[in-house]
């Protein structure tokens, strides 16, 4: 239910927080930059409308649950110069939530 809780906070969310919520639901480690990139590729392939979001590393929330450092995760992504390593804003409609949940992290 982590994605539903995120949507209840705000209908539009950044893909980093969506990724973390997805991983919480699936009990996966969210600190995998390659898996995040595959997640973004999945959303793109499913025609999900996203807008690039300039997420400030220092204001991203710092330490997250389970002792992981969200800022460090963003720092790793920032070293990659591909679109799938970027943060985006996404509208968490039912269709988008279905597409997110259809992602099969390997």
The first five atom37 places (N, CA, C, CB, O) and aatype in JSON, in Angstrom:
{
  "aatype": [20, 20, 20, 20, 20, 20, 20, 20, 20, 20, 20, 20, 20, 20, 20, 20, 20, 20, 20, 20, 20, 20, 20, 20, 20, 20, 20, 20, 20, 20, 20, 20, 20, 20, 20, 20, 20, 20, 20, 20, 20, 20, 20, 20, 20, 20, 20, 20, 20, 20, 20, 20, 20, 20, 20, 20, 20, 20, 20, 20, 20, 20, 20, 20, 20, 20, 20, 20, 20, 20, 20, 20, 20, 20, 20, 20, 20, 20, 20, 20, 20, 20, 20, 20, 20, 20, 20, 20, 20, 20, 20, 20, 20, 20, 20, 20, 20, 20, 20, 20, 20, 20, 20, 20, 20, 20],
  "atom_mask": [
    [1, 1, 1, 1, 1],
    [1, 1, 1, 1, 1],
    [1, 1, 1, 1, 1],
    [1, 1, 1, 1, 1],
    [1, 1, 1, 1, 1],
    [1, 1, 1, 1, 1],
    [1, 1, 1, 1, 1],
    [1, 1, 1, 1, 1],
    [1, 1, 1, 1, 1],
    [1, 1, 1, 1, 1],
    [1, 1, 1, 1, 1],
    [1, 1, 1, 1, 1],
    [1, 1, 1, 1, 1],
    [1, 1, 1, 1, 1],
    [1, 1, 1, 1, 1],
    [1, 1, 1, 1, 1],
    [1, 1, 1, 1, 1],
    [1, 1, 1, 1, 1],
    [1, 1, 1, 1, 1],
    [1, 1, 1, 1, 1],
    [1, 1, 1, 1, 1],
    [1, 1, 1, 1, 1],
    [1, 1, 1, 1, 1],
    [1, 1, 1, 1, 1],
    [1, 1, 1, 1, 1],
    [1, 1, 1, 1, 1],
    [1, 1, 1, 1, 1],
    [1, 1, 1, 1, 1],
    [1, 1, 1, 1, 1],
    [1, 1, 1, 1, 1],
    [1, 1, 1, 1, 1],
    [1, 1, 1, 1, 1],
    [1, 1, 1, 1, 1],
    [1, 1, 1, 1, 1],
    [1, 1, 1, 1, 1],
    [1, 1, 1, 1, 1],
    [1, 1, 1, 1, 1],
    [1, 1, 1, 1, 1],
    [1, 1, 1, 1, 1],
    [1, 1, 1, 1, 1],
    [1, 1, 1, 1, 1],
    [1, 1, 1, 1, 1],
    [1, 1, 1, 1, 1],
    [1, 1, 1, 1, 1],
    [1, 1, 1, 1, 1],
    [1, 1, 1, 1, 1],
    [1, 1, 1, 1, 1],
    [1, 1, 1, 1, 1],
    [1, 1, 1, 1, 1],
    [1, 1, 1, 1, 1],
    [1, 1, 1, 1, 1],
    [1, 1, 1, 1, 1],
    [1, 1, 1, 1, 1],
    [1, 1, 1, 1, 1],
    [1, 1, 1, 1, 1],
    [1, 1, 1, 1, 1],
    [1, 1, 1, 1, 1],
    [1, 1, 1, 1, 1],
    [1, 1, 1, 1, 1],
    [1, 1, 1, 1, 1],
    [1, 1, 1, 1, 1],
    [1, 1, 1, 1, 1],
    [1, 1, 1, 1, 1],
    [1, 1, 1, 1, 1],
    [1, 1, 1, 1, 1],
    [1, 1, 1, 1, 1],
    [1, 1, 1, 1, 1],
    [1, 1, 1, 1, 1],
    [1, 1, 1, 1, 1],
    [1, 1, 1, 1, 1],
    [1, 1, 1, 1, 1],
    [1, 1, 1, 1, 1],
    [1, 1, 1, 1, 1],
    [1, 1, 1, 1, 1],
    [1, 1, 1, 1, 1],
    [1, 1, 1, 1, 1],
    [1, 1, 1, 1, 1],
    [1, 1, 1, 1, 1],
    [1, 1, 1, 1, 1],
    [1, 1, 1, 1, 1],
    [1, 1, 1, 1, 1],
    [1, 1, 1, 1, 1],
    [1, 1, 1, 1, 1],
    [1, 1, 1, 1, 1],
    [1, 1, 1, 1, 1],
    [1, 1, 1, 1, 1],
    [1, 1, 1, 1, 1],
    [1, 1, 1, 1, 1],
    [1, 1, 1, 1, 1],
    [1, 1, 1, 1, 1],
    [1, 1, 1, 1, 1],
    [1, 1, 1, 1, 1],
    [1, 1, 1, 1, 1],
    [1, 1, 1, 1, 1],
    [1, 1, 1, 1, 1],
    [1, 1, 1, 1, 1],
    [1, 1, 1, 1, 1],
    [1, 1, 1, 1, 1],
    [1, 1, 1, 1, 1],
    [1, 1, 1, 1, 1],
    [1, 1, 1, 1, 1],
    [1, 1, 1, 1, 1],
    [1, 1, 1, 1, 1],
    [1, 1, 1, 1, 1],
    [1, 1, 1, 1, 1],
    [1, 1, 1, 1, 1]
  ],
  "atom_positions": [
    [[0.8, -1.2, 0.0], [0.0, 0.0, 0.0], [0.84, 1.27, 0.0], [-0.91, 0.0, 1.18], [0.29, 2.36, 0.09]],
    [[2.15, 1.17, -0.1], [3.02, 2.33, -0.05], [2.72, 3.32, -1.18], [4.47, 1.9, -0.13], [2.77, 4.53, -0.97]],
    [[2.4, 2.83, -2.37], [2.08, 3.72, -3.49], [0.79, 4.48, -3.23], [1.96, 2.92, -4.78], [0.69, 5.66, -3.56]],
    [[-0.19, 3.82, -2.64], [-1.45, 4.5, -2.31], [-1.21, 5.6, -1.28], [-2.48, 3.48, -1.78], [-1.79, 6.68, -1.37]],
    [[-0.37, 5.32, -0.3], [-0.05, 6.32, 0.71], [0.64, 7.52, 0.08], [0.83, 5.71, 1.81], [0.38, 8.66, 0.45]],
    [[1.53, 7.26, -0.86], [2.22, 8.34, -1.55], [1.24, 9.18, -2.35], [3.31, 7.77, -2.47], [1.31, 10.41, -2.35]],
    [[0.31, 8.52, -3.03], [-0.69, 9.24, -3.82], [-1.6, 10.07, -2.92], [-1.53, 8.25, -4.65], [-2.03, 11.15, -3.3]],
    [[-1.89, 9.57, -1.72], [-2.72, 10.32, -0.79], [-2.04, 11.61, -0.33], [-3.07, 9.46, 0.42], [-2.72, 12.58, 0.02]],
    [[-0.72, 11.63, -0.32], [0.03, 12.84, 0.06], [-0.08, 13.89, -1.03], [1.5, 12.51, 0.32], [-0.32, 15.07, -0.74]],
    [[0.08, 13.47, -2.27], [-0.01, 14.38, -3.42], [-0.2, 13.54, -4.67], [1.27, 15.29, -3.55], [0.41, 12.48, -4.82]],
    [[-1.05, 14.01, -5.57], [-1.37, 13.27, -6.79], [-0.19, 13.22, -7.75], [-2.58, 13.9, -7.48], [-0.03, 12.25, -8.49]],
    [[0.64, 14.26, -7.74], [1.85, 14.28, -8.56], [3.04, 14.03, -7.64], [1.99, 15.65, -9.32], [3.18, 14.66, -6.59]],
    [[3.9, 13.09, -8.05], [5.07, 12.73, -7.25], [6.29, 12.61, -8.15], [4.82, 11.42, -6.48], [6.17, 12.43, -9.36]],
    [[7.46, 12.7, -7.54], [8.68, 12.47, -8.32], [8.96, 10.97, -8.38], [9.9, 13.24, -7.71], [8.58, 10.22, -7.48]],
    [[9.62, 10.56, -9.44], [9.83, 9.13, -9.68], [10.77, 8.48, -8.67], [10.38, 8.92, -11.08], [10.74, 7.27, -8.49]],
    [[11.61, 9.27, -8.01], [12.47, 8.69, -6.98], [11.62, 8.18, -5.82], [13.52, 9.73, -6.47], [11.78, 7.04, -5.36]],
    [[10.69, 9.03, -5.35], [9.83, 8.61, -4.25], [8.87, 7.5, -4.68], [9.03, 9.8, -3.72], [8.54, 6.61, -3.89]],
    [[8.43, 7.55, -5.93], [7.57, 6.48, -6.45], [8.35, 5.16, -6.48], [7.04, 6.83, -7.88], [7.82, 4.11, -6.11]],
    [[9.6, 5.22, -6.93], [10.46, 4.04, -6.98], [10.63, 3.45, -5.57], [11.83, 4.4, -7.59], [10.52, 2.23, -5.39]],
    [[10.9, 4.29, -4.59], [11.09, 3.82, -3.22], [9.8, 3.18, -2.71], [11.52, 4.97, -2.3], [9.85, 2.13, -2.07]],
    [[8.66, 3.8, -2.98], [7.37, 3.25, -2.53], [7.09, 1.91, -3.22], [6.23, 4.25, -2.83], [6.61, 0.97, -2.58]],
    [[7.38, 1.84, -4.52], [7.21, 0.57, -5.26], [8.05, -0.53, -4.6], [7.6, 0.74, -6.76], [7.57, -1.63, -4.36]],
    [[9.3, -0.21, -4.32], [10.2, -1.2, -3.73], [9.73, -1.62, -2.34], [11.63, -0.63, -3.65], [9.88, -2.78, -1.95]],
    [[9.16, -0.68, -1.58], [8.62, -1.04, -0.27], [7.48, -2.03, -0.42], [8.13, 0.22, 0.48], [7.4, -3.01, 0.33]],
    [[6.6, -1.79, -1.39], [5.49, -2.72, -1.63], [5.98, -4.11, -2.0], [4.58, -2.19, -2.73], [5.45, -5.11, -1.53]],
    [[7.01, -4.15, -2.84], [7.53, -5.42, -3.34], [8.62, -6.01, -2.45], [8.06, -5.24, -4.74], [9.15, -7.09, -2.73]],
    [[8.96, -5.29, -1.39], [10.02, -5.71, -0.47], [11.36, -5.9, -1.19], [9.63, -7.0, 0.24], [12.05, -6.91, -1.02]],
    [[11.69, -4.89, -2.02], [12.94, -4.88, -2.79], [13.87, -3.8, -2.26], [12.65, -4.66, -4.29], [13.43, -2.86, -1.59]],
    [[15.13, -3.93, -2.57], [16.12, -2.91, -2.22], [16.03, -1.78, -3.23], [17.56, -3.51, -2.17], [16.3, -1.99, -4.41]],
    [[15.65, -0.59, -2.79], [15.49, 0.53, -3.71], [16.81, 1.17, -4.08], [14.58, 1.56, -3.1], [16.84, 2.02, -4.97]],
    [[17.88, 0.8, -3.43], [19.16, 1.46, -3.62], [19.97, 0.86, -4.79], [19.97, 1.37, -2.35], [21.2, 0.79, -4.71]],
    [[19.3, 0.45, -5.83], [19.93, -0.16, -7.01], [19.68, 0.77, -8.2], [19.36, -1.61, -7.29], [18.57, 0.81, -8.74]],
    [[20.7, 1.52, -8.6], [20.52, 2.51, -9.67], [20.17, 1.85, -11.0], [21.79, 3.34, -9.82], [19.4, 2.43, -11.78]],
    [[20.71, 0.68, -11.27], [20.37, 0.01, -12.53], [18.9, -0.43, -12.55], [21.28, -1.22, -12.74], [18.25, -0.34, -13.59]],
    [[18.4, -0.88, -11.43], [16.98, -1.25, -11.35], [16.1, -0.02, -11.51], [16.68, -1.95, -10.01], [15.06, -0.09, -12.17]],
    [[16.5, 1.11, -10.92], [15.74, 2.36, -11.1], [15.7, 2.74, -12.58], [16.37, 3.51, -10.27], [14.65, 3.14, -13.08]],
    [[16.82, 2.62, -13.26], [16.88, 2.96, -14.68], [15.96, 2.06, -15.49], [18.32, 2.85, -15.2], [15.29, 2.52, -16.42]],
    [[15.9, 0.78, -15.15], [14.98, -0.15, -15.83], [13.53, 0.22, -15.53], [15.26, -1.61, -15.4], [12.66, 0.07, -16.39]],
    [[13.28, 0.7, -14.33], [11.95, 1.14, -13.93], [11.51, 2.33, -14.8], [11.93, 1.53, -12.43], [10.39, 2.35, -15.3]],
    [[12.39, 3.3, -14.98], [12.08, 4.46, -15.82], [11.88, 4.01, -17.26], [13.22, 5.52, -15.73], [10.97, 4.51, -17.94]],
    [[12.7, 3.1, -17.75], [12.53, 2.57, -19.11], [11.16, 1.89, -19.25], [13.66, 1.56, -19.46], [10.5, 2.03, -20.28]],
    [[10.75, 1.17, -18.22], [9.44, 0.51, -18.22], [8.31, 1.53, -18.31], [9.27, -0.35, -16.94], [7.38, 1.37, -19.11]],
    [[8.39, 2.59, -17.51], [7.36, 3.62, -17.54], [7.31, 4.28, -18.92], [7.62, 4.68, -16.46], [6.23, 4.52, -19.45]],
    [[8.46, 4.57, -19.48], [8.54, 5.19, -20.81], [7.95, 4.27, -21.86], [10.0, 5.54, -21.16], [7.17, 4.71, -22.72]],
    [[8.3, 2.99, -21.81], [7.8, 2.01, -22.78], [6.28, 1.83, -22.69], [8.49, 0.67, -22.58], [5.63, 1.44, -23.66]],
    [[5.73, 2.12, -21.51], [4.29, 1.99, -21.31], [3.56, 3.31, -21.57], [4.01, 1.51, -19.89], [2.37, 3.44, -21.26]],
    [[4.27, 4.28, -22.12], [3.64, 5.54, -22.51], [3.22, 6.43, -21.35], [2.47, 5.26, -23.33], [2.33, 7.26, -21.5]],
    [[3.84, 6.25, -20.21], [3.5, 7.08, -19.05], [4.07, 8.48, -19.28], [4.06, 6.46, -17.73], [5.26, 8.65, -19.56]],
    [[3.2, 9.47, -19.15], [3.6, 10.86, -19.34], [4.39, 11.33, -18.11], [2.36, 11.78, -19.58], [3.89, 11.3, -16.99]],
    [[5.62, 11.75, -18.36], [6.48, 12.21, -17.27], [7.18, 13.49, -17.7], [7.53, 11.12, -16.87], [7.47, 13.69, -18.88]],
    [[7.44, 14.35, -16.74], [8.18, 15.58, -17.0], [9.44, 15.55, -16.15], [7.32, 16.85, -16.7], [9.39, 15.21, -14.96]],
    [[10.57, 15.92, -16.75], [11.82, 15.96, -15.98], [11.64, 16.87, -14.79], [13.01, 16.43, -16.86], [11.0, 17.92, -14.87]],
    [[12.23, 16.44, -13.69], [12.08, 17.13, -12.42], [13.46, 17.38, -11.84], [11.2, 16.31, -11.43], [14.16, 16.43, -11.51]],
    [[13.87, 18.64, -11.71], [15.2, 18.92, -11.15], [15.2, 18.74, -9.63], [15.64, 20.36, -11.51], [14.95, 19.68, -8.88]],
    [[15.49, 17.54, -9.2], [15.48, 17.21, -7.78], [16.81, 17.59, -7.16], [15.18, 15.71, -7.57], [17.86, 17.07, -7.56]],
    [[16.78, 18.48, -6.2], [17.99, 18.92, -5.51], [18.46, 17.83, -4.55], [17.74, 20.26, -4.76], [17.7, 17.4, -3.68]],
    [[19.68, 17.41, -4.71], [20.21, 16.33, -3.89], [20.2, 16.68, -2.41], [21.64, 15.99, -4.33], [19.82, 15.85, -1.58]],
    [[20.59, 17.9, -2.07], [20.67, 18.29, -0.66], [19.3, 18.42, -0.01], [21.42, 19.59, -0.54], [19.2, 18.31, 1.22]],
    [[18.26, 18.64, -0.8], [16.93, 18.81, -0.24], [16.04, 17.59, -0.45], [16.28, 20.02, -0.85], [14.83, 17.67, -0.28]],
    [[16.63, 16.46, -0.8], [15.85, 15.28, -1.16], [15.38, 14.44, 0.02], [16.66, 14.42, -2.05], [14.6, 13.5, -0.16]],
    [[15.82, 14.76, 1.2], [15.33, 14.01, 2.35], [16.41, 13.29, 3.13], [14.32, 13.02, 1.91], [16.13, 12.78, 4.22]],
    [[17.62, 13.23, 2.63], [18.72, 12.62, 3.38], [18.5, 11.16, 3.69], [18.92, 13.35, 4.65], [18.19, 10.37, 2.79]],
    [[18.65, 10.78, 4.95], [18.5, 9.38, 5.35], [17.05, 8.94, 5.19], [18.97, 9.18, 6.8], [16.13, 9.65, 5.58]],
    [[16.88, 7.78, 4.64], [15.56, 7.21, 4.44], [15.45, 5.98, 5.31], [15.29, 6.87, 2.95], [16.42, 5.58, 5.95]],
    [[14.28, 5.38, 5.33], [14.09, 4.19, 6.15], [15.11, 3.11, 5.78], [12.67, 3.64, 5.97], [15.66, 3.11, 4.68]],
    [[15.34, 2.22, 6.71], [16.3, 1.12, 6.56], [17.74, 1.62, 6.47], [15.96, 0.28, 5.33], [18.62, 0.89, 6.01]],
    [[17.98, 2.87, 6.9], [19.34, 3.38, 6.97], [19.97, 3.74, 5.64], [20.18, 2.39, 7.62], [21.17, 4.0, 5.58]],
    [[19.19, 3.76, 4.58], [19.75, 4.09, 3.27], [19.77, 5.61, 3.11], [18.93, 3.43, 2.13], [18.9, 6.31, 3.62]],
    [[20.75, 6.09, 2.41], [20.9, 7.51, 2.19], [20.35, 7.88, 0.82], [22.37, 7.93, 2.33], [20.95, 7.55, -0.21]],
    [[19.21, 8.54, 0.8], [18.56, 8.93, -0.44], [19.45, 9.9, -1.24], [17.19, 9.58, -0.15], [19.51, 9.83, -2.47]],
    [[20.13, 10.8, -0.54], [21.01, 11.76, -1.22], [22.15, 11.02, -1.95], [21.59, 12.77, -0.21], [22.53, 11.42, -3.05]],
    [[22.67, 9.98, -1.33], [23.74, 9.2, -1.96], [23.23, 8.5, -3.23], [24.31, 8.16, -0.97], [23.93, 8.43, -4.23]],
    [[22.0, 7.98, -3.17], [21.37, 7.35, -4.33], [21.25, 8.37, -5.48], [19.96, 6.79, -3.95], [21.58, 8.06, -6.62]],
    [[20.79, 9.56, -5.16], [20.66, 10.62, -6.17], [22.02, 11.04, -6.72], [19.94, 11.83, -5.58], [22.15, 11.35, -7.9]],
    [[23.01, 11.06, -5.87], [24.36, 11.4, -6.29], [24.86, 10.38, -7.32], [25.32, 11.45, -5.07], [25.46, 10.75, -8.33]],
    [[24.61, 9.09, -7.06], [25.01, 8.04, -8.01], [24.29, 8.21, -9.34], [24.72, 6.65, -7.42], [24.89, 8.08, -10.41]],
    [[22.99, 8.5, -9.28], [22.23, 8.72, -10.52], [22.75, 9.93, -11.29], [20.74, 8.89, -10.21], [22.79, 9.91, -12.52]],
    [[23.14, 10.98, -10.57], [23.59, 12.21, -11.22], [24.89, 12.01, -12.0], [23.79, 13.3, -10.19], [25.22, 12.82, -12.87]],
    [[25.62, 10.96, -11.72], [26.87, 10.67, -12.44], [26.6, 10.04, -13.8], [27.76, 9.74, -11.61], [27.51, 9.91, -14.62]],
    [[25.35, 9.64, -14.04], [24.96, 9.01, -15.3], [24.3, 10.06, -16.19], [24.0, 7.79, -15.06], [23.48, 10.85, -15.71]],
    [[24.64, 10.06, -17.44], [24.12, 11.1, -18.34], [23.04, 10.58, -19.29], [25.26, 11.7, -19.14], [22.96, 11.01, -20.44]],
    [[22.23, 9.66, -18.8], [21.15, 9.12, -19.62], [19.81, 9.57, -19.06], [21.23, 7.56, -19.69], [19.68, 9.85, -17.87]],
    [[18.82, 9.63, -19.93], [17.49, 10.06, -19.49], [16.89, 9.13, -18.44], [16.55, 10.14, -20.68], [16.12, 9.58, -17.58]],
    [[17.23, 7.85, -18.49], [16.66, 6.91, -17.53], [17.27, 7.03, -16.14], [16.83, 5.51, -18.04], [16.84, 6.34, -15.21]],
    [[18.26, 7.9, -15.99], [18.84, 8.13, -14.68], [18.34, 9.45, -14.08], [20.38, 8.15, -14.77], [18.83, 9.89, -13.04]],
    [[17.38, 10.06, -14.73], [16.83, 11.33, -14.27], [15.62, 11.11, -13.36], [16.43, 12.21, -15.47], [15.05, 10.02, -13.3]],
    [[15.26, 12.18, -12.67], [14.03, 12.18, -11.88], [12.95, 12.87, -12.7], [14.23, 12.89, -10.49], [13.23, 13.8, -13.45]],
    [[11.73, 12.41, -12.55], [10.59, 12.94, -13.29], [9.43, 13.17, -12.34], [10.18, 11.99, -14.44], [9.39, 12.63, -11.24]],
    [[8.49, 13.98, -12.79], [7.22, 14.12, -12.09], [6.22, 13.25, -12.84], [6.75, 15.62, -12.03], [6.18, 13.24, -14.07]],
    [[5.41, 12.52, -12.08], [4.42, 11.63, -12.67], [3.1, 11.77, -11.9], [4.92, 10.15, -12.66], [3.09, 11.93, -10.68]],
    [[2.01, 11.71, -12.63], [0.67, 11.77, -12.04], [0.26, 10.35, -11.65], [-0.36, 12.41, -13.04], [0.22, 9.46, -12.5]],
    [[-0.05, 10.14, -10.39], [-0.36, 8.8, -9.89], [-1.84, 8.44, -10.07], [0.03, 8.69, -8.42], [-2.57, 8.25, -9.09]],
    [[-2.25, 8.36, -11.32], [-3.62, 7.91, -11.63], [-3.68, 6.39, -11.48], [-4.04, 8.35, -13.07], [-2.65, 5.74, -11.31]],
    [[-4.88, 5.84, -11.54], [-5.03, 4.38, -11.45], [-4.25, 3.67, -12.55], [-6.52, 3.99, -11.53], [-3.6, 2.66, -12.3]],
    [[-4.32, 4.21, -13.78], [-3.59, 3.61, -14.89], [-2.09, 3.61, -14.69], [-3.93, 4.32, -16.17], [-1.41, 2.64, -15.0]],
    [[-1.59, 4.71, -14.16], [-0.15, 4.81, -13.9], [0.24, 3.86, -12.77], [0.24, 6.27, -13.53], [1.28, 3.19, -12.86]],
    [[-0.57, 3.78, -11.73], [-0.27, 2.83, -10.65], [-0.25, 1.39, -11.17], [-1.31, 2.97, -9.51], [0.59, 0.59, -10.75]],
    [[-1.15, 1.07, -12.08], [-1.17, -0.28, -12.67], [0.11, -0.53, -13.46], [-2.39, -0.46, -13.58], [0.69, -1.61, -13.38]],
    [[0.53, 0.47, -14.23], [1.77, 0.32, -15.01], [2.98, 0.17, -14.09], [1.97, 1.53, -15.94], [3.87, -0.63, -14.35]],
    [[3.0, 0.94, -13.01], [4.09, 0.83, -12.05], [4.13, -0.57, -11.45], [3.95, 1.89, -10.94], [5.19, -1.19, -11.37]],
    [[2.98, -1.05, -11.04], [2.93, -2.37, -10.4], [3.19, -3.51, -11.37], [1.59, -2.57, -9.75], [3.5, -4.63, -10.95]],
    [[3.07, -3.24, -12.67], [3.35, -4.3, -13.65], [4.85, -4.44, -13.92], [2.62, -4.0, -14.98], [5.28, -5.36, -14.6]],
    [[5.65, -3.52, -13.37], [7.1, -3.61, -13.53], [7.62, -4.83, -12.77], [7.79, -2.3, -13.03], [7.29, -5.03, -11.61]],
    [[8.41, -5.61, -13.45], [9.0, -6.8, -12.82], [10.49, -6.56, -12.64], [8.75, -8.08, -13.68], [11.28, -6.74, -13.57]],
    [[10.87, -6.15, -11.45], [12.29, -5.92, -11.15], [13.02, -7.25, -11.17], [12.46, -5.21, -9.78], [12.58, -8.23, -10.57]],
    [[14.14, -7.27, -11.87], [14.9, -8.52, -11.96], [16.11, -8.48, -11.06], [15.34, -8.78, -13.4], [16.87, -9.44, -11.0]]
  ]
}
